[in-house]
Amino acid sequence: MTDTLPPCPECSSAYTYQVDALLICPECAHEWAAGEAADEAKEVRDSVGNVLADGDTVTVIKDLKLKGTSSVIKVGTKVRGIRLVDGDHDIDCKVPGVGPIGLKSQFVKKVSG
């Protein structure tokens, strides 16, 4: 029966069960409506409101200082092939000249094309 039920959105447990219209996780006690899990897919938007997706190309809109170093990611730096992740820094990418890094979507703008 657990094969047809979605995993818990809080802890990703596969042991969810249904009681009436609610789905319940026995591991973290999270309760949610059956249709709610599909609607919770979070949209990540850039600084001007464009919806971002995996593989998009973005540019940095302001100079970003890198903690622990004297390096700076300059405004206008183009970053290709972003990957969206959960968390405070919601973009994982490789910045040319810097390497792998996490960026906040509020500091980038999607490149059309």
Protein backbone atom coordinates (compact mmCIF):
# COMPACT_ATOMS: atom_id res chain seq x y z
CA MET A 1 0.00 0.00 0.00
CA THR A 2 2.87 2.44 0.64
CA ASP A 3 3.93 2.08 -3.03
CA THR A 4 1.09 4.39 -4.15
CA LEU A 5 1.46 7.00 -1.40
CA PRO A 6 4.02 9.82 -1.76
CA PRO A 7 6.91 10.09 0.70
CA CYS A 8 6.72 12.57 3.56
CA PRO A 9 7.57 16.13 2.37
CA GLU A 10 9.26 16.90 5.72
CA CYS A 11 11.56 13.91 6.27
CA SER A 12 11.18 11.92 3.00
CA SER A 13 10.05 8.81 4.86
CA ALA A 14 8.47 6.14 2.67
CA TYR A 15 6.30 4.82 5.52
CA THR A 16 3.39 7.24 5.09
CA TYR A 17 -0.17 6.09 5.65
CA GLN A 18 -3.60 7.56 4.97
CA VAL A 19 -6.35 8.37 7.49
CA ASP A 20 -9.47 9.80 5.80
CA ALA A 21 -8.26 12.73 3.65
CA LEU A 22 -4.91 13.15 5.44
CA LEU A 23 -1.56 11.50 4.85
CA ILE A 24 0.50 10.94 8.00
CA CYS A 25 4.19 10.21 8.55
CA PRO A 26 4.84 7.86 11.49
CA GLU A 27 8.48 8.99 11.81
CA CYS A 28 8.07 12.77 12.16
CA ALA A 29 4.28 13.00 12.75
CA HIS A 30 3.81 15.41 9.83
CA GLU A 31 0.25 15.52 8.44
CA TRP A 32 -0.75 16.85 5.01
CA ALA A 33 -3.56 16.63 2.49
CA ALA A 34 -3.14 14.14 -0.36
CA GLY A 35 -3.15 16.82 -3.11
CA GLU A 36 -0.95 19.20 -1.13
CA ALA A 37 2.31 17.34 -1.77
CA ALA A 38 2.13 17.94 -5.52
CA ASP A 39 1.43 21.65 -5.02
CA GLU A 40 4.42 22.17 -2.71
CA ALA A 41 6.96 22.06 -5.53
CA LYS A 42 8.70 25.33 -4.75
CA GLU A 43 9.28 27.75 -7.60
CA VAL A 44 12.67 29.41 -7.61
CA ARG A 45 12.66 32.88 -9.13
CA ASP A 46 15.52 35.17 -10.05
CA SER A 47 15.92 38.81 -9.00
CA VAL A 48 13.36 40.10 -11.52
CA GLY A 49 10.79 37.33 -11.07
CA ASN A 50 11.65 34.89 -13.88
CA VAL A 51 11.12 31.23 -12.97
CA LEU A 52 14.41 29.31 -12.93
CA ALA A 53 14.86 25.65 -13.90
CA ASP A 54 17.72 23.16 -13.87
CA GLY A 55 20.16 23.79 -16.71
CA ASP A 56 19.37 27.51 -17.13
CA THR A 57 22.04 30.13 -17.72
CA VAL A 58 22.13 33.11 -15.37
CA THR A 59 24.25 36.21 -14.82
CA VAL A 60 25.32 37.67 -11.48
CA ILE A 61 23.71 41.09 -10.85
CA LYS A 62 26.12 42.43 -8.19
CA ASP A 63 29.66 41.80 -6.96
CA LEU A 64 29.62 38.87 -4.53
CA LYS A 65 32.41 38.49 -1.98
CA LEU A 66 33.35 34.88 -1.18
CA LYS A 67 33.55 34.16 2.53
CA GLY A 68 36.96 33.10 3.74
CA THR A 69 38.78 34.38 0.68
CA SER A 70 39.67 37.68 -0.93
CA SER A 71 37.98 36.58 -4.17
CA VAL A 72 34.97 38.34 -5.69
CA ILE A 73 32.48 37.12 -8.29
CA LYS A 74 32.11 40.17 -10.55
CA VAL A 75 28.80 41.58 -11.78
CA GLY A 76 27.89 40.19 -15.22
CA THR A 77 29.58 36.82 -14.67
CA LYS A 78 27.68 34.26 -16.74
CA VAL A 79 26.97 30.92 -15.05
CA ARG A 80 25.80 28.04 -17.25
CA GLY A 81 23.97 24.84 -16.30
CA ILE A 82 22.64 25.72 -12.85
CA ARG A 83 21.06 23.12 -10.58
CA LEU A 84 18.25 24.02 -8.17
CA VAL A 85 18.47 22.71 -4.60
CA ASP A 86 16.63 23.24 -1.31
CA GLY A 87 18.06 25.57 1.29
CA ASP A 88 19.17 29.15 1.76
CA HIS A 89 21.53 29.05 -1.24
CA ASP A 90 19.08 27.57 -3.73
CA ILE A 91 21.39 27.31 -6.78
CA ASP A 92 24.35 24.95 -7.13
CA CYS A 93 26.67 25.80 -10.00
CA LYS A 94 30.25 26.09 -11.23
CA VAL A 95 31.36 29.70 -11.55
CA PRO A 96 34.13 30.22 -14.12
CA GLY A 97 37.39 31.04 -12.36
CA VAL A 98 35.99 30.14 -8.92
CA GLY A 99 34.67 26.57 -9.10
CA PRO A 100 31.64 24.87 -7.50
CA ILE A 101 29.58 27.19 -5.32
CA GLY A 102 26.09 27.80 -3.97
CA LEU A 103 24.31 31.02 -4.96
CA LYS A 104 21.13 32.73 -3.82
CA SER A 105 18.58 33.27 -6.57
CA GLN A 106 18.07 36.90 -5.50
CA PHE A 107 21.54 37.76 -6.83
CA VAL A 108 21.15 36.33 -10.34
CA LYS A 109 19.15 37.14 -13.47
CA LYS A 110 18.09 34.55 -16.05
CA VAL A 111 19.66 34.90 -19.49
CA SER A 112 17.10 34.47 -22.26
CA GLY A 113 18.10 32.48 -25.26
